[in-house]
């Protein structure tokens, strides 16, 4: 099972905590930092609709 939890929603980034589990044992834990970028490769703010949808997800 892969469990993913949103840790922080930034202006152009999203920090996730992911854990891979088998039964009750955590096999791997990793922090994932995602960045929203434009076609030019520069940071771009997360779209407001996406930000709102992410905030409404259960924690």
Coordinates of N, CA and C in Angstrom, one line a residue:
X1 N 0.8 -1.2 0.0 CA 0.0 0.0 0.0 C 0.9 1.2 0.0
X2 N 0.5 2.2 -0.8 CA 1.2 3.5 -0.8 C 0.3 4.5 -0.2
X3 N 0.7 5.1 0.9 CA 0.0 6.2 1.6 C 0.6 7.5 1.2
X4 N -0.2 8.5 0.8 CA 0.4 9.8 0.5 C -0.4 10.9 1.3
X5 N 0.4 11.8 2.0 CA -0.2 12.8 2.8 C 0.4 14.2 2.3
X6 N -0.5 15.2 2.2 CA 0.0 16.5 1.9 C 0.5 17.1 3.1
X7 N 1.8 17.6 3.1 CA 2.4 18.2 4.3 C 2.2 19.7 4.2
X8 N 2.5 20.3 3.0 CA 2.5 21.7 2.8 C 2.1 22.1 1.4
X9 N 1.3 23.1 1.2 CA 0.9 23.6 -0.1 C 1.6 25.0 -0.2
X10 N 2.6 25.2 -1.0 CA 3.2 26.5 -1.2 C 2.7 27.2 -2.4
X11 N 3.3 28.3 -2.7 CA 2.9 29.1 -3.9 C 3.0 28.4 -5.2
X12 N 4.1 27.7 -5.4 CA 4.4 27.0 -6.6 C 4.8 25.5 -6.3
X13 N 4.7 25.1 -5.0 CA 5.2 23.8 -4.6 C 4.2 23.1 -3.8
X14 N 4.4 21.8 -3.8 CA 3.5 20.9 -3.0 C 4.5 19.9 -2.3
X15 N 4.5 19.8 -1.0 CA 5.3 18.8 -0.3 C 4.4 17.7 0.2
X16 N 4.8 16.5 -0.2 CA 4.1 15.3 0.2 C 5.0 14.4 1.0
X17 N 4.3 13.6 1.9 CA 4.9 12.5 2.7 C 4.3 11.2 2.1
X18 N 5.2 10.3 1.6 CA 4.7 9.1 1.1 C 5.3 7.9 1.9
X19 N 4.5 6.9 2.2 CA 5.0 5.7 2.9 C 4.5 4.5 2.1
X20 N 5.4 3.6 1.9 CA 5.0 2.3 1.3 C 5.0 1.3 2.4
X21 N 3.9 0.6 2.5 CA 3.6 -0.3 3.6 C 3.2 -1.7 3.1
X22 N 3.6 -2.7 3.9 CA 3.2 -4.1 3.7 C 2.6 -4.5 5.0
X23 N 1.4 -4.9 5.1 CA 0.7 -5.2 6.3 C 0.8 -4.0 7.2
X24 N 1.4 -4.1 8.4 CA 1.5 -3.0 9.4 C 3.0 -2.5 9.4
X25 N 3.8 -2.9 8.4 CA 5.2 -2.5 8.4 C 5.4 -1.4 7.3
X26 N 6.1 -0.3 7.7 CA 6.5 0.7 6.7 C 7.8 0.2 6.1
X27 N 7.8 0.1 4.8 CA 9.0 -0.4 4.1 C 9.9 0.8 3.6
X28 N 9.2 1.9 3.2 CA 9.9 3.1 2.7 C 9.1 4.3 3.1
X29 N 9.8 5.3 3.5 CA 9.2 6.6 3.8 C 10.0 7.7 3.0
X30 N 9.3 8.6 2.3 CA 10.0 9.6 1.5 C 9.2 10.9 1.5
X31 N 9.9 12.0 1.5 CA 9.3 13.3 1.3 C 9.5 13.7 -0.2
X32 N 8.4 14.1 -0.8 CA 8.4 14.4 -2.2 C 8.0 15.9 -2.4
X33 N 8.9 16.7 -3.1 CA 8.6 18.1 -3.3 C 8.3 18.2 -4.8
X34 N 7.1 18.6 -5.1 CA 6.7 18.8 -6.5 C 6.7 20.3 -6.7
X35 N 7.1 20.7 -7.9 CA 7.1 22.1 -8.3 C 6.3 22.3 -9.6
X36 N 5.5 23.4 -9.6 CA 4.7 23.7 -10.8 C 5.6 24.7 -11.6
X37 N 5.8 24.3 -12.9 CA 6.6 25.1 -13.8 C 5.9 25.4 -15.1
X38 N 6.3 26.5 -15.7 CA 5.7 26.8 -17.0 C 6.5 26.2 -18.1
X39 N 6.0 26.4 -19.4 CA 6.7 25.8 -20.5 C 8.2 26.3 -20.6
X40 N 8.5 27.5 -20.0 CA 9.8 28.0 -20.1 C 10.7 27.4 -19.0
X41 N 10.2 26.5 -18.1 CA 10.9 25.9 -17.1 C 11.0 26.7 -15.8
X42 N 10.4 27.9 -15.8 CA 10.4 28.7 -14.6 C 9.2 28.4 -13.7
X43 N 9.4 28.6 -12.4 CA 8.3 28.3 -11.4 C 7.1 29.1 -11.8
X44 N 5.9 28.5 -11.6 CA 4.6 29.1 -11.8 C 3.7 28.7 -10.7
X45 N 2.9 29.7 -10.2 CA 2.0 29.4 -9.1 C 1.1 28.3 -9.4
X46 N 0.7 27.5 -8.4 CA -0.3 26.5 -8.5 C -1.6 27.2 -8.9
X47 N -2.4 26.7 -9.9 CA -3.6 27.3 -10.2 C -4.6 27.3 -9.0
X48 N -5.4 28.3 -8.9 CA -6.3 28.5 -7.7 C -7.2 27.3 -7.6
X49 N -7.7 26.8 -8.7 CA -8.7 25.6 -8.6 C -8.0 24.4 -8.0
X50 N -6.7 24.1 -8.5 CA -6.0 23.0 -8.0 C -5.7 23.2 -6.5
X51 N -5.2 24.4 -6.1 CA -4.9 24.7 -4.7 C -6.2 24.4 -3.8
X52 N -7.3 24.9 -4.3 CA -8.6 24.7 -3.5 C -8.9 23.2 -3.4
X53 N -8.8 22.5 -4.5 CA -9.1 21.0 -4.5 C -8.2 20.3 -3.5
X54 N -6.9 20.6 -3.5 CA -5.9 20.0 -2.7 C -6.2 20.3 -1.2
X55 N -6.6 21.5 -0.9 CA -6.9 21.8 0.5 C -8.2 21.1 1.0
X56 N -9.1 20.7 0.1 CA -10.3 20.0 0.5 C -10.2 18.5 0.6
X57 N -9.0 18.0 0.3 CA -8.8 16.6 0.4 C -8.7 16.2 1.9
X58 N -9.2 15.0 2.2 CA -9.1 14.6 3.6 C -7.6 14.4 4.0
X59 N -7.3 14.7 5.3 CA -5.9 14.6 5.7 C -5.6 13.2 6.3

